[in-house]
Each structure stands twice: as structure tokens, then as C-alpha cells.
XYZ file of C-alpha atoms in Angstrom:
690
model
C -14.972 -16.972 1.131
C -13.146 -18.166 -1.931
C -9.467 -18.713 -0.977
C -8.460 -18.306 -4.573
C -9.155 -14.578 -4.742
C -10.107 -11.585 -2.698
C -13.815 -11.589 -1.977
C -14.701 -8.782 0.381
C -18.087 -8.721 2.082
C -19.740 -5.651 3.507
C -21.209 -5.634 6.966
C -24.865 -6.496 6.698
C -27.040 -3.974 8.477
C -30.095 -6.232 8.117
C -28.447 -9.409 9.442
C -30.331 -11.182 12.240
C -29.513 -9.762 15.657
C -28.363 -11.702 18.686
C -31.742 -11.021 20.243
C -33.462 -12.823 17.348
C -31.003 -15.730 17.550
C -31.508 -16.057 21.281
C -35.227 -16.149 20.804
C -34.975 -18.792 18.071
C -32.600 -20.836 20.195
C -35.063 -20.807 23.034
C -32.715 -18.961 25.367
C -34.848 -17.000 27.756
C -32.116 -14.913 29.295
C -30.928 -12.308 26.792
C -29.002 -9.657 28.644
C -27.238 -6.425 28.079
C -26.659 -5.755 31.790
C -28.129 -2.341 32.592
C -25.033 -1.219 34.457
C -22.971 -1.318 31.284
C -25.200 0.815 29.145
C -23.580 3.910 27.691
C -25.467 6.072 30.151
C -24.164 4.132 33.113
C -20.585 4.174 31.794
C -20.773 7.938 31.536
C -22.207 8.207 35.033
C -19.478 5.997 36.493
C -16.773 8.013 34.841
C -18.297 11.302 35.986
C -18.275 10.135 39.600
C -14.617 9.174 39.346
C -13.202 12.247 37.663
C -14.056 14.747 34.982
C -11.198 13.694 32.699
C -12.912 10.516 31.560
C -10.302 8.392 33.316
C -11.538 6.553 36.358
C -10.108 6.220 39.780
C -12.527 3.484 40.777
C -12.156 4.529 44.395
C -15.653 3.548 45.491
C -15.579 0.247 43.693
C -12.162 -0.662 44.906
C -13.124 0.039 48.479
C -16.037 -2.368 48.090
C -13.757 -4.961 46.585
C -11.013 -4.534 49.201
C -13.014 -5.633 52.224
C -10.976 -8.815 52.447
C -7.373 -7.867 53.136
C -5.550 -10.994 52.103
C -1.944 -11.464 53.278
C 0.376 -10.721 50.390
C 1.749 -13.661 48.437
C 5.008 -11.864 47.748
C 6.510 -10.073 50.788
C 8.894 -8.075 48.593
C 5.940 -6.150 47.132
C 5.487 -4.575 50.560
C 9.120 -3.798 51.295
C 11.049 -0.700 50.332
C 14.389 -1.171 48.616
C 16.581 -0.670 51.662
C 14.514 -3.297 53.533
C 14.983 -5.757 50.693
C 18.734 -5.132 50.890
C 18.791 -5.595 54.636
C 16.888 -8.867 54.442
C 19.166 -10.199 51.689
C 22.276 -9.216 53.644
C 21.030 -10.900 56.817
C 20.338 -14.083 54.837
C 23.707 -13.942 53.059
C 21.836 -13.804 49.748
C 23.805 -11.893 47.090
C 21.893 -9.813 44.549
C 22.489 -7.856 41.374
C 21.080 -4.656 39.895
C 21.191 -3.169 36.408
C 21.714 0.337 35.006
C 20.139 1.618 31.777
C 20.084 4.962 30.003
C 17.167 6.607 28.125
C 17.223 5.997 24.357
C 17.059 8.779 21.810
C 14.088 7.557 19.769
C 10.571 6.211 20.331
C 11.594 2.957 18.678
C 14.538 2.765 21.053
C 12.145 3.254 23.979
C 10.012 0.312 22.822
C 13.130 -1.829 22.428
C 14.378 -0.865 25.905
C 11.011 -1.795 27.371
C 11.306 -5.222 25.742
C 14.783 -5.546 27.266
C 13.370 -4.700 30.723
C 10.948 -7.610 30.394
C 13.728 -9.951 29.276
C 16.213 -8.853 31.957
C 13.543 -9.019 34.647
C 13.496 -12.800 34.121
C 16.904 -13.072 35.812
C 15.696 -11.552 39.062
C 17.465 -8.181 39.549
C 16.832 -6.578 42.911
C 16.341 -3.267 41.155
C 17.222 -1.324 38.031
C 18.191 2.315 37.666
C 17.748 4.844 34.879
C 20.255 7.609 34.271
C 19.408 11.320 34.120
C 20.332 13.140 30.903
C 20.010 16.903 31.363
C 20.292 17.531 27.598
C 17.279 15.314 26.875
C 14.632 17.087 29.027
C 14.807 14.238 31.546
C 11.822 15.211 33.670
C 9.352 15.604 30.811
C 6.505 13.367 29.591
C 8.383 12.571 26.401
C 8.646 8.829 25.865
C 12.465 9.026 25.753
C 12.816 11.038 28.977
C 14.473 9.592 32.080
C 11.266 10.143 34.050
C 9.035 8.259 31.579
C 11.467 5.368 31.131
C 11.705 4.925 34.921
C 7.925 5.249 35.302
C 7.370 2.596 32.646
C 9.781 0.213 34.372
C 7.869 0.620 37.635
C 4.312 0.615 36.391
C 4.369 -1.637 33.346
C 7.320 -3.963 33.934
C 6.893 -4.406 37.702
C 10.543 -3.562 38.398
C 11.875 -1.923 41.535
C 13.366 1.176 39.923
C 15.710 3.975 40.939
C 15.798 7.247 39.047
C 19.025 9.238 38.793
C 18.540 12.938 39.397
C 21.235 15.603 39.240
C 21.150 19.141 40.616
C 23.237 20.496 37.749
C 21.527 23.475 36.056
C 18.403 23.083 38.186
C 16.892 25.263 40.878
C 15.633 23.727 44.126
C 12.087 24.424 42.909
C 12.654 22.493 39.707
C 14.143 19.590 41.652
C 11.124 19.561 43.979
C 8.840 19.501 40.930
C 10.686 16.506 39.499
C 10.545 14.690 42.838
C 6.821 15.335 43.201
C 6.273 13.935 39.722
C 8.425 10.896 40.470
C 6.418 10.236 43.631
C 3.118 10.516 41.730
C 4.398 8.039 39.140
C 5.258 5.472 41.818
C 9.060 5.953 41.789
C 10.374 5.425 45.322
C 14.156 5.463 44.868
C 16.468 8.337 43.856
C 20.173 8.357 43.040
C 21.143 11.877 44.051
C 23.990 13.322 41.983
C 25.641 16.659 41.474
C 25.931 16.011 37.741
C 28.594 16.916 35.229
C 29.323 20.549 34.356
C 28.399 21.742 30.901
C 31.878 23.257 30.467
C 35.328 22.252 31.576
C 34.714 23.082 35.223
C 31.892 23.476 37.715
C 30.399 26.966 37.968
C 28.360 27.659 41.077
C 24.916 29.205 40.519
C 23.096 31.531 42.905
C 20.369 29.677 44.812
C 21.230 26.311 43.254
C 22.806 23.272 44.842
C 26.533 22.872 44.421
C 26.873 19.348 45.790
C 24.944 16.089 45.964
C 24.921 16.529 49.762
C 22.704 19.578 49.315
C 20.316 17.544 47.220
C 20.138 14.719 49.755
C 19.334 17.216 52.502
C 16.703 18.811 50.285
C 14.978 15.469 49.586
C 14.866 14.604 53.266
C 13.655 18.075 54.207
C 10.892 18.185 51.610
C 9.847 14.516 51.396
C 10.862 13.041 54.729
C 11.468 9.311 54.494
C 9.390 8.661 51.370
C 12.334 8.068 49.041
C 15.196 5.631 49.488
C 18.293 7.604 48.507
C 21.457 6.335 46.896
C 24.631 8.337 46.343
C 27.721 7.766 44.217
C 31.081 6.639 45.548
C 34.483 6.843 43.833
C 36.863 3.981 44.690
C 39.872 6.081 43.653
C 38.404 9.371 44.777
C 36.475 11.927 42.751
C 38.714 13.436 40.033
C 37.891 16.953 41.274
C 38.621 16.219 44.936
C 41.817 17.489 46.504
C 42.644 14.002 47.822
C 41.169 10.550 48.373
C 40.644 11.376 52.046
C 38.815 14.606 51.221
C 36.453 12.765 48.894
C 35.717 10.199 51.616
C 34.720 13.033 53.979
C 32.293 14.356 51.350
C 30.873 10.856 50.931
C 30.308 10.565 54.660
C 28.486 13.922 54.578
C 26.126 12.545 51.935
C 25.415 9.450 54.015
C 24.961 11.493 57.197
C 22.507 13.762 55.306
C 20.248 10.789 54.701
C 21.608 8.492 51.991
C 20.694 4.813 52.430
C 23.326 3.139 50.252
C 26.203 3.784 47.853
C 26.925 2.638 44.304
C 30.475 3.086 43.106
C 31.862 4.219 39.835
C 33.366 1.467 37.699
C 36.827 0.099 38.423
C 39.024 -2.653 36.998
C 40.704 -4.324 39.986
C 39.091 -5.883 43.064
C 41.724 -4.427 45.400
C 40.628 -0.928 44.402
C 37.109 -1.548 45.684
C 38.134 -3.500 48.777
C 40.504 -0.728 49.826
C 37.681 1.786 49.317
C 35.238 -0.194 51.478
C 37.830 -0.536 54.238
C 38.509 3.210 54.168
C 34.764 3.936 54.322
C 34.310 1.772 57.389
C 37.280 3.416 59.096
C 35.573 6.822 58.935
C 32.201 5.456 60.044
C 30.308 4.746 56.811
C 28.247 1.637 57.541
C 25.559 1.607 54.815
C 25.654 -0.958 51.957
C 28.238 -0.210 49.254
C 27.624 -1.779 45.856
C 30.459 -2.116 43.358
C 29.798 -0.767 39.864
C 30.692 -3.462 37.316
C 31.400 -2.656 33.673
C 31.741 -5.651 31.358
C 33.831 -4.333 28.447
C 31.772 -4.893 25.282
C 33.657 -2.995 22.594
C 36.731 -0.815 22.176
C 34.703 2.337 21.477
C 32.318 1.920 24.433
C 35.244 1.319 26.782
C 37.032 4.461 25.597
C 33.892 6.574 25.902
C 33.032 5.383 29.417
C 36.596 5.720 30.646
C 36.723 9.248 29.228
C 33.515 10.223 31.020
C 34.626 8.701 34.316
C 38.174 10.028 33.984
C 39.698 6.662 34.828
C 42.946 5.080 33.776
C 42.769 1.579 32.269
C 45.397 -0.767 33.766
C 48.259 -1.485 31.369
C 47.702 -5.247 31.443
C 44.163 -4.718 30.109
C 45.409 -2.323 27.433
C 47.972 -4.863 26.312
C 45.219 -7.419 25.653
C 42.696 -5.076 24.046
C 44.872 -3.024 21.707
C 45.745 -5.898 19.341
C 42.039 -6.894 19.031
C 40.461 -3.419 19.169
C 38.796 -3.893 15.764
C 37.251 -7.227 16.726
C 34.222 -6.459 18.894
C 33.369 -10.142 19.404
C 36.848 -10.870 20.755
C 36.787 -7.809 23.009
C 33.346 -8.727 24.340
C 34.489 -12.282 25.100
C 37.535 -10.914 26.920
C 35.349 -8.375 28.761
C 33.040 -11.112 29.996
C 36.001 -13.156 31.261
C 37.483 -10.101 32.960
C 34.166 -9.204 34.624
C 33.558 -12.775 35.820
C 36.998 -12.930 37.460
C 36.510 -9.498 39.070
C 33.082 -10.420 40.425
C 34.251 -13.768 41.758
C 37.053 -12.074 43.672
C 34.676 -9.449 45.055
C 32.052 -12.002 46.141
C 34.710 -14.212 47.751
C 35.878 -11.266 49.887
C 32.740 -11.404 52.005
C 32.271 -7.611 51.970
C 30.171 -7.291 48.822
C 26.386 -7.622 49.348
C 25.488 -7.266 45.662
C 26.764 -6.269 42.218
C 25.595 -3.301 40.129
C 26.062 -3.643 36.351
C 26.479 -0.856 33.845
C 24.715 -2.512 30.929
C 25.001 0.232 28.277
C 21.508 -0.980 27.255
C 22.930 -4.292 26.077
C 21.928 -7.573 27.605
C 24.268 -10.245 26.280
C 27.475 -9.492 28.208
C 25.804 -8.793 31.547
C 23.548 -11.843 31.239
C 26.537 -14.085 30.442
C 28.493 -12.794 33.444
C 25.543 -13.349 35.782
C 24.897 -16.847 34.474
C 28.507 -17.814 34.969
C 28.368 -16.439 38.500
C 25.220 -18.469 39.181
C 23.279 -15.291 39.979
C 20.903 -15.323 37.025
C 17.844 -16.887 38.595
C 14.998 -17.650 36.192
C 12.428 -18.941 38.673
C 9.474 -20.284 36.626
C 7.120 -19.692 39.532
C 5.120 -16.482 39.438
C 3.879 -14.618 42.515
C 0.536 -14.266 40.688
C -0.728 -15.581 37.342
C -0.368 -12.110 35.786
C 2.377 -9.489 35.530
C 2.408 -7.224 38.567
C 3.093 -3.497 38.777
C 5.592 -2.053 41.247
C 3.611 1.139 41.877
C 3.165 1.517 45.658
C -0.599 1.998 45.382
C -0.916 -1.371 43.641
C 1.021 -3.366 46.216
C -2.186 -4.920 47.645
C -3.660 -5.737 44.215
C -4.191 -9.467 43.771
C -7.317 -9.800 41.589
C -7.801 -8.940 37.913
C -10.202 -9.882 35.111
C -8.770 -12.638 32.912
C -9.375 -10.734 29.670
C -6.156 -8.724 29.875
C -4.009 -11.788 30.680
C -1.930 -11.236 27.523
C -2.128 -7.433 27.644
C -1.201 -6.589 31.261
C 0.332 -3.228 30.311
C -2.944 -2.159 28.753
C -4.845 -3.162 31.905
C -2.414 -1.183 34.071
C -2.778 1.814 31.754
C -6.571 1.701 31.849
C -6.675 1.424 35.658
C -3.819 3.819 36.417
C -6.153 6.420 37.957
C -7.824 4.065 40.394
C -7.051 5.007 43.986
C -7.346 1.483 45.377
C -7.279 -1.989 43.835
C -9.170 -5.199 44.460
C -7.596 -7.312 47.160
C -8.854 -10.756 48.122
C -11.954 -10.582 45.925
C -13.150 -8.618 42.910
C -16.385 -7.526 44.557
C -19.628 -6.324 43.034
C -19.294 -5.946 39.315
C -21.174 -2.677 39.095
C -18.244 -0.783 40.613
C -15.210 -0.779 38.277
C -14.806 1.827 35.554
C -11.917 1.762 33.123
C -10.122 4.666 31.503
C -10.614 4.818 27.762
C -7.810 3.497 25.592
C -7.402 5.915 22.696
C -3.724 5.794 21.898
C -2.654 2.308 20.818
C 0.763 3.627 19.849
C 2.161 4.527 23.262
C 5.580 2.921 23.297
C 4.641 0.610 26.158
C 1.378 -0.538 24.477
C 2.254 -0.980 20.829
C 3.767 -4.116 19.333
C 7.459 -4.610 19.843
C 7.727 -5.670 16.192
C 8.147 -3.018 13.505
C 5.573 -2.736 10.714
C 7.559 -4.663 8.118
C 8.040 -7.617 10.474
C 4.318 -7.661 11.249
C 3.463 -7.704 7.534
C 5.834 -10.635 7.004
C 4.135 -12.528 9.852
C 0.492 -11.566 9.249
C 0.576 -11.310 5.468
C 1.655 -8.660 2.988
C -1.671 -9.352 1.326
C -4.745 -11.179 2.606
C -7.015 -13.016 0.180
C -9.802 -14.249 2.454
C -10.936 -14.821 6.013
C -9.113 -18.143 5.792
C -5.858 -16.198 5.341
C -6.495 -14.771 8.808
C -7.305 -18.222 10.219
C -3.905 -19.399 9.024
C -2.089 -16.599 10.867
C -3.662 -17.736 14.146
C -2.821 -21.331 13.379
C 0.855 -20.513 12.647
C 1.118 -18.535 15.855
C -0.027 -21.566 17.823
C 1.975 -24.160 15.897
C 5.250 -22.218 15.763
C 5.706 -23.298 12.169
C 6.770 -20.775 9.513
C 4.100 -19.349 7.207
C 4.151 -19.855 3.434
C 6.782 -17.125 3.097
C 9.084 -18.719 5.660
C 8.391 -16.370 8.602
C 7.342 -17.520 12.059
C 4.346 -15.748 13.641
C 5.633 -14.727 17.066
C 2.828 -12.386 18.103
C -0.770 -11.329 17.464
C -2.486 -7.999 18.142
C -3.891 -9.454 21.376
C -0.652 -11.092 22.490
C 2.767 -9.559 21.874
C 4.565 -12.272 23.864
C 5.486 -15.932 23.270
C 2.744 -18.416 24.093
C 2.210 -19.191 27.779
C 3.589 -22.558 28.894
C 0.102 -23.852 29.720
C -0.930 -23.420 26.080
C 1.087 -26.581 25.378
C -1.503 -28.548 27.364
C -4.198 -27.596 24.816
C -2.156 -27.108 21.656
C -3.794 -29.753 19.456
C -7.302 -28.666 20.404
C -6.459 -25.002 19.848
C -4.947 -25.729 16.447
C -8.043 -27.610 15.343
C -10.565 -24.944 16.367
C -8.520 -22.099 14.903
C -8.402 -23.873 11.528
C -12.207 -23.883 11.669
C -12.489 -20.174 12.399
C -12.572 -20.113 16.187
C -9.874 -17.452 16.477
C -8.657 -17.832 20.073
C -7.088 -14.882 21.880
C -7.130 -16.215 25.442
C -7.445 -19.650 27.024
C -6.524 -21.725 30.030
C -6.901 -25.438 30.835
C -8.796 -26.782 33.808
C -6.521 -27.540 36.771
C -7.572 -29.420 39.889
C -5.080 -29.100 42.736
C -1.700 -28.935 40.999
C 1.230 -28.017 43.292
C 2.039 -24.292 43.262
C 5.566 -25.327 42.228
C 4.315 -26.872 38.972
C 6.545 -25.484 36.194
C 3.611 -24.963 33.821
C 0.578 -23.834 35.802
C 2.114 -23.090 39.197
C 2.145 -19.712 40.932
C 2.358 -18.361 44.450
C 4.404 -19.555 47.452
C 5.719 -23.056 47.893
C 3.542 -25.694 49.510
C 0.299 -24.540 47.930
C -2.160 -25.929 45.389
C -3.668 -24.155 42.411
C -6.993 -24.572 40.619
C -8.428 -23.337 37.329
C -11.664 -23.520 35.428
C -11.233 -24.108 31.711
C -11.608 -20.840 29.822
C -11.802 -20.079 26.120
C -12.101 -16.647 24.488
C -12.287 -16.168 20.737
C -13.662 -14.304 17.749
C -15.906 -16.204 15.407
C -18.305 -15.674 12.538
C -21.997 -14.839 12.772
C -22.938 -18.360 11.610
C -20.777 -20.076 14.204
C -22.053 -17.818 16.989
C -25.617 -18.769 16.016
C -24.737 -22.464 16.164
C -23.057 -21.989 19.557
C -26.233 -20.453 20.930
C -28.148 -23.551 19.881
C -25.561 -25.894 21.327
C -25.118 -24.052 24.614
C -28.678 -24.946 25.670
C -27.329 -28.435 26.241
C -24.607 -27.117 28.603
C -26.710 -24.443 30.349
C -25.969 -25.643 33.873
C -22.258 -26.202 33.281
C -20.969 -23.514 30.927
C -21.211 -19.762 31.480
C -20.860 -17.668 28.363
C -20.862 -14.167 26.916
C -21.353 -13.503 23.210
C -21.011 -9.891 22.080
C -20.703 -8.007 18.808
C -18.770 -4.827 18.102
C -21.872 -2.713 18.807
C -22.127 -4.134 22.324
C -25.162 -6.363 21.794
C -24.519 -9.032 24.367
C -26.054 -12.348 25.300
C -25.045 -14.197 28.466
C -26.302 -16.788 30.910
C -23.982 -15.497 33.668
C -25.578 -14.212 36.877
C -26.027 -10.496 36.410
C -23.100 -8.401 37.698
C -21.528 -11.393 39.448
C -17.859 -12.247 38.737
C -16.871 -15.868 38.239
C -13.574 -16.915 39.819
C -11.627 -18.923 37.259
C -8.255 -19.195 39.024
C -7.601 -19.664 42.727
C -4.961 -21.011 45.045
C -4.713 -22.483 48.536
C -1.506 -21.863 50.479
C -0.322 -22.734 53.999
C -1.455 -20.242 56.594
C -3.347 -18.049 54.153
C -6.867 -17.417 52.940
C -7.851 -18.654 49.509
C -6.484 -16.360 46.805
C -8.556 -15.881 43.633
C -6.424 -13.737 41.351
C -8.383 -14.138 38.079
C -12.086 -13.647 37.412
C -14.491 -13.452 34.496
C -16.386 -10.248 35.189
C -19.360 -9.241 32.979
C -18.841 -5.478 33.294
C -15.088 -5.624 32.671
C -15.756 -7.838 29.656
C -17.741 -5.069 27.984
C -14.858 -2.634 28.475
C -12.439 -5.268 27.194
C -14.546 -5.993 24.096
C -14.044 -2.408 22.876
C -10.287 -2.866 23.065
C -10.351 -6.388 21.637
C -12.363 -5.343 18.590
C -10.321 -2.146 18.104
C -7.078 -4.131 17.909
C -8.278 -5.649 14.633
C -8.120 -2.210 13.044
C -5.514 -0.385 15.090
C -2.783 -3.001 15.002
C -3.661 -5.173 12.010
C -5.938 -3.362 9.574
C -3.888 -0.177 9.540
C -0.900 -2.093 8.208
C -2.640 -1.969 4.821
C -3.791 0.829 2.516
C -7.218 2.250 3.261
C -9.114 0.706 0.319
C -7.020 -2.431 -0.123
C -8.682 -5.891 -0.089
C -6.558 -6.840 2.926
C -7.800 -3.845 4.919
C -11.399 -4.633 3.932
C -11.081 -8.275 5.047
C -9.917 -7.153 8.495
C -12.710 -4.555 8.556
C -15.247 -7.253 7.667
C -14.121 -9.437 10.561
C -14.179 -6.440 12.892
C -17.725 -5.506 11.862
C -19.286 -8.962 11.632
C -17.530 -11.383 13.945
C -18.479 -11.939 17.575
C -16.321 -12.050 20.687
C -17.155 -15.085 22.819
C -15.978 -16.292 26.202
C -16.815 -19.679 27.672
C -16.195 -20.959 31.236
C -16.516 -24.638 32.159
C -17.439 -24.564 35.842
C -16.844 -28.300 36.358
C -13.088 -28.035 36.796
C -12.631 -31.535 38.321
C -14.003 -33.115 35.113
C -12.542 -33.151 31.636
C -12.777 -29.826 29.823
C -16.097 -29.778 27.926
C -15.449 -26.586 25.924
C -13.830 -28.453 23.049
C -16.979 -30.586 22.782
C -19.125 -27.437 22.783
C -17.205 -26.190 19.765
C -17.322 -29.613 18.047
C -21.079 -29.768 18.584
C -21.475 -26.312 17.035
C -19.565 -27.328 13.903
C -21.402 -30.629 13.705
C -24.648 -28.622 13.754
C -23.369 -26.365 10.989
C -22.357 -29.354 8.892
C -25.864 -30.854 8.785
C -27.608 -30.645 5.426
C -29.922 -27.729 4.993
C -33.012 -29.939 4.996
C -32.078 -31.655 8.229
C -33.156 -30.159 11.544
C -30.532 -28.085 13.257
C -32.230 -28.280 16.604
C -30.053 -29.549 19.454
C -31.493 -32.320 21.550
C -31.660 -31.702 25.270
C -29.294 -33.914 27.277
């Protein structure tokens, strides 16, 4: 296309098909595997549920024959067991509290914060319960949905607050059943705040958190770990400090597993509280609630809600700087660090619980200064895990969703079991259809205007698109001065291992090989390697080189010619938007492209190229052109038509170099294809056999 002006091409209905190209290229194996025909997809979905979503129960049973010991023991432990193990080892932890936002945009931002804060290694997070915001609903800003998203899509151990205020026992049971179904295993049982000035008892309802704890244990047995609230200076409505302690002991005796306290300002307040608890027989873990002061207004609001008195010495510092949020925040961080250091030095504090107010800076700074922020570069698996109990054995996934793990979790959420040890026969899995690309946990974290600045307010040609991919890889600003920090297929920063292939990726993207997924070959790197390592210490990891990209019809045709030369070494799939597919891969057989060997364990192969899953992925991969890029522009605009042209005419290709001990040959495959394309028209474009 002419880069000097918009030149929009229509999809050519009479263009040569892949079948014709394969025939001309002398490739005998042209395959659209029968098990992925539309009829078979429908049949698989019917057998797994009438809703169109798929549980995959039969397939996952087949693929779970090998029960591999878990790489990460914490995935199999409940929260109270994690606490016990940490306490026995003398290992201090921290946890974080968040509240549901008011808007869908706020929900997306909070989800991004979960991913960022997860990097520091919290033992768990908790989400508050807001009765005025329909907290148990399916609304994206509800407490239930925010907690569910943290569990399922961010892989965080999560506790949901739940209050009995203005709720019948039946309503509470309904909320708890829903929480259980969504994979939430931990509940902070609260009475809740009255709607008026004082608490009014309701007939048939619970008056105290103790009643709620008893109800949970009666109806759900030991399924949930239960936390209750403690008040270091006594509950403001209690007749005395001693009376409040008796009520706290009742909650623990009813079945609570641990206590989190309300905020306080002086270490002696908490230490006195812990001593008093022990004296009356409370022996469960007690976590201090830490509130780093971040602004004058937030401090006043929280103190008002908790009915606490701020010590005079703190008032004396804050009042003169109350209009300077930066100064107050700096002071708040210093105050919190000193408080936490004193608490940790006492020897009676197993962990710290932070009230974040949905802000990360102050809490992160405090934790870093305490030496508790632990960004371990090693991953338990090469992909982001889910914390849903039914996925705790999952350790194998197709590589295609490597940069869209939340989408993969969404599309497999109705499976009853998950592959463990091996992927199994490829005819089994069926994926739920992805229709809504604008769910807050699936859409881009960047607002529309930022995406336009990165991807182009106006596109003039296909080459304009090539440049966006190139800028994403290079990290250099585009012609308007904006850095491209995401693509529709990858909403995150580039993986560290991309640096090992950066120059090669930049070159092929400039030529129109628009890469959306790749990995280098790895032959026995230590599992502790900061770039490609994963899994427990003392192991070794391996990878086959993998390259996945969109490219033009002409380049796909050249690749088919070139790939004859690499037939015994490179497996490939080439597919168009209609699903016409050519592959030399063994029918229905997955190809392991990542595996690891660890002391005392079987070989783990967490990533595969699976032909059936690829056909489900291709629908999503092609749709993202339109759903997340094309729809940024007006319907009939040249920019929209350029994206539509690529969607309709380009091909999705994946290549696997099976010879992982040797140098990656995939770059040479691409070079050979472009060398073939560059030959003069009169010169033969046949590829010589090796």
C-alpha cells in the first residue's frame, strides 16, 4: 500500500485459497482437523452444557490421568494453614484491604492495581462489603464481583467481607453459596454499621457477628476460613473494654480462625490488646490493622467511621500541613514504618494488615522500607495462575493465551476439572465462547483516548500498523511522542524473555510479520534464571522456539513454499479468519513447548501447542483486530477499513522449532520467505530441497 495516502483494499472473495497454495507448494497434508469442524464444536458444547459454555469434564478427566505433585504447595493450602506454616517458620507476612469502586472504569483500574500489588507477595487481600452498593450482585462494582475477580483472574488469596446488617439469614446463605461457587474461601464476618444513629434489632435477623459465624459453621461446615474484627480499645458501643473482649472470645469460640483489628496509632495499644486476649483464652492469630495516613481528608473520614481519637502529638504535626497532601503522606509513611517496626520487634505480631484506601504508593513504600515487599522474579508456572479451588491442580495450558490469561480463565471457567501433568488427547477440550470483550477484567486497562494516541488517531496504510507493532517492541515513542505500552493481544509490558529476541522481532515486524506471541529456545537453564526461570529451586527448564504472528496472503504463500525445506523440523499452523487451516502437525496431538525437570518430581510440561485449542484461539485473535482496535474509529473511516482489511485478508501463523538444542531456525524460515518474495517475477520461486 502507498504510505503517502489511504488506500483501502477490499477482501477478495476470489483470491486463491490455502488449499490451492498447499497444492502448488507440493504439500500433501492439507488439514482442517475433523474434530474442529463447526458440527463437532456444537456437539462438544452440547455434551458439556446447554448454555454454550463448556465444562470440559470428560476431556479434563482424560487429561488428568497423571497427577503431578504441585509445584507450589501454597496452591493446595487454605489460608489458615498458610498462616500456621508462616508462624512456625517465623516468616512475617502482610495482607491488603481494598474497597469496591463506584464505576466500571474504577473496577478496571482496581484490577490493574491487584496485578501490581500482587508482585509484592501479599498473603491475601480482602474486599469490603458495601450494603448500599448491592454488594452481592453480579454488577462489576459489587463486592462479590471484585472479590471473585481477584480470586479467579488475579490468582490472589482473597477474603470477602460480609455483614449481617439489613439481611435475613436466607439472604446471607444465598451470598455465601454464591461466594463458594465463585471460588471465594475466606469470609470476614461482621455485624455491620447501622443505617441510623443506633442499632435496631430486626425480627429473625442476626444482631451480632457471633450469630453470623455460628450460621456459617452450621450451614457450610469447615468450608470457609472465617475472620472476625477486633477493637484494640474496645468497640465504641460496648459497655467496657472487658465486655468487648468477652464478645470477641464468643466469636472465636463460635468458629472464627483469626482476627484483624481496627486501625490504631500506637503500638502499646495493640500489644495491650493482644495480652488481654491471651489472658481470657483467645489463642488464634491476631493481625494488626495498619493505616498509613495519606491525606488530611482521608484520615478524618476514616477516624470518623471508626470513632477513634487521634493522639495529640499526631494532630500537632498534621494540622500545620493539612493542605499539603504530599507532606502528610510522607509523614504518614514515616509514622507507619515506625509503628510496624515496633510491632514486629515485639515478637507477638505474625503479620501486618494494611488499609490501602485503594492507593498503592504509601503502603508499598512502607512495605519496602520494612523489607517485606518481596518481588520474587521466579514464577510457580510460566503463566498466571487462578486461585479458584477447582483449578488448584491445573498445570498445563495452551501457549496461545500466554498474554491473555484472564481470557483463558474466562473461557474455561465452566470446566469441572483441569489438565494436570499432561494436556491429553486434543479432541476433548471445548471452550466457552467469548462474546463480551468489554468485561472489566478482559478489556484494555488503557482508556480509548490513550489507545488512539498509541495506535494512531488515523491510519494511512498497512505499514502504519506495522509501525505500531515495531514501537511496542522497541519501547521508542511513536511519531507523536507516545510510547506504545500495549497491543490488543497483550495488555501488559513485554515479557523479560522478549529481550533475548528483540532485534529479530523488530526486523520481522517491520516486514509485516506482526508477532503476538513468541518464546526463545531454552536448553536446560536453571529454574532460578531471572529471565526464563520458573518453578522450584534446583530445577532446569526447557523451551522450543515458538513464533505466532499475523501476516499477509503473499507472505503466507511464500512461507508454505519455504516450509517444505523445514518439514521434519518445524511444525506449523496457518489459518485464515474463515477457519481454513493448513498444518503439518500430527492430527489432534499437542506439542509440548515448555517443560521443566525438578528434584523429586515428574517432568512438568506447562505449555503446549494444541491444534484444537488453536482454532478456538484464532477466533479470539482475529476478533481483537475489530473489537479492540477497529472500533476505535468511525464505521466508514479509512482507519477502520484498514483494520478490517487486515482482519479479512491476513493469516494467523504459528511455528514451532522442535530442535531446541540447536539455534532457533524460525528467523531463517522468515528470511527465506522474504528472500523468495524478493526474487524477480521471471525468476523461479521454487524452493530447493535441502
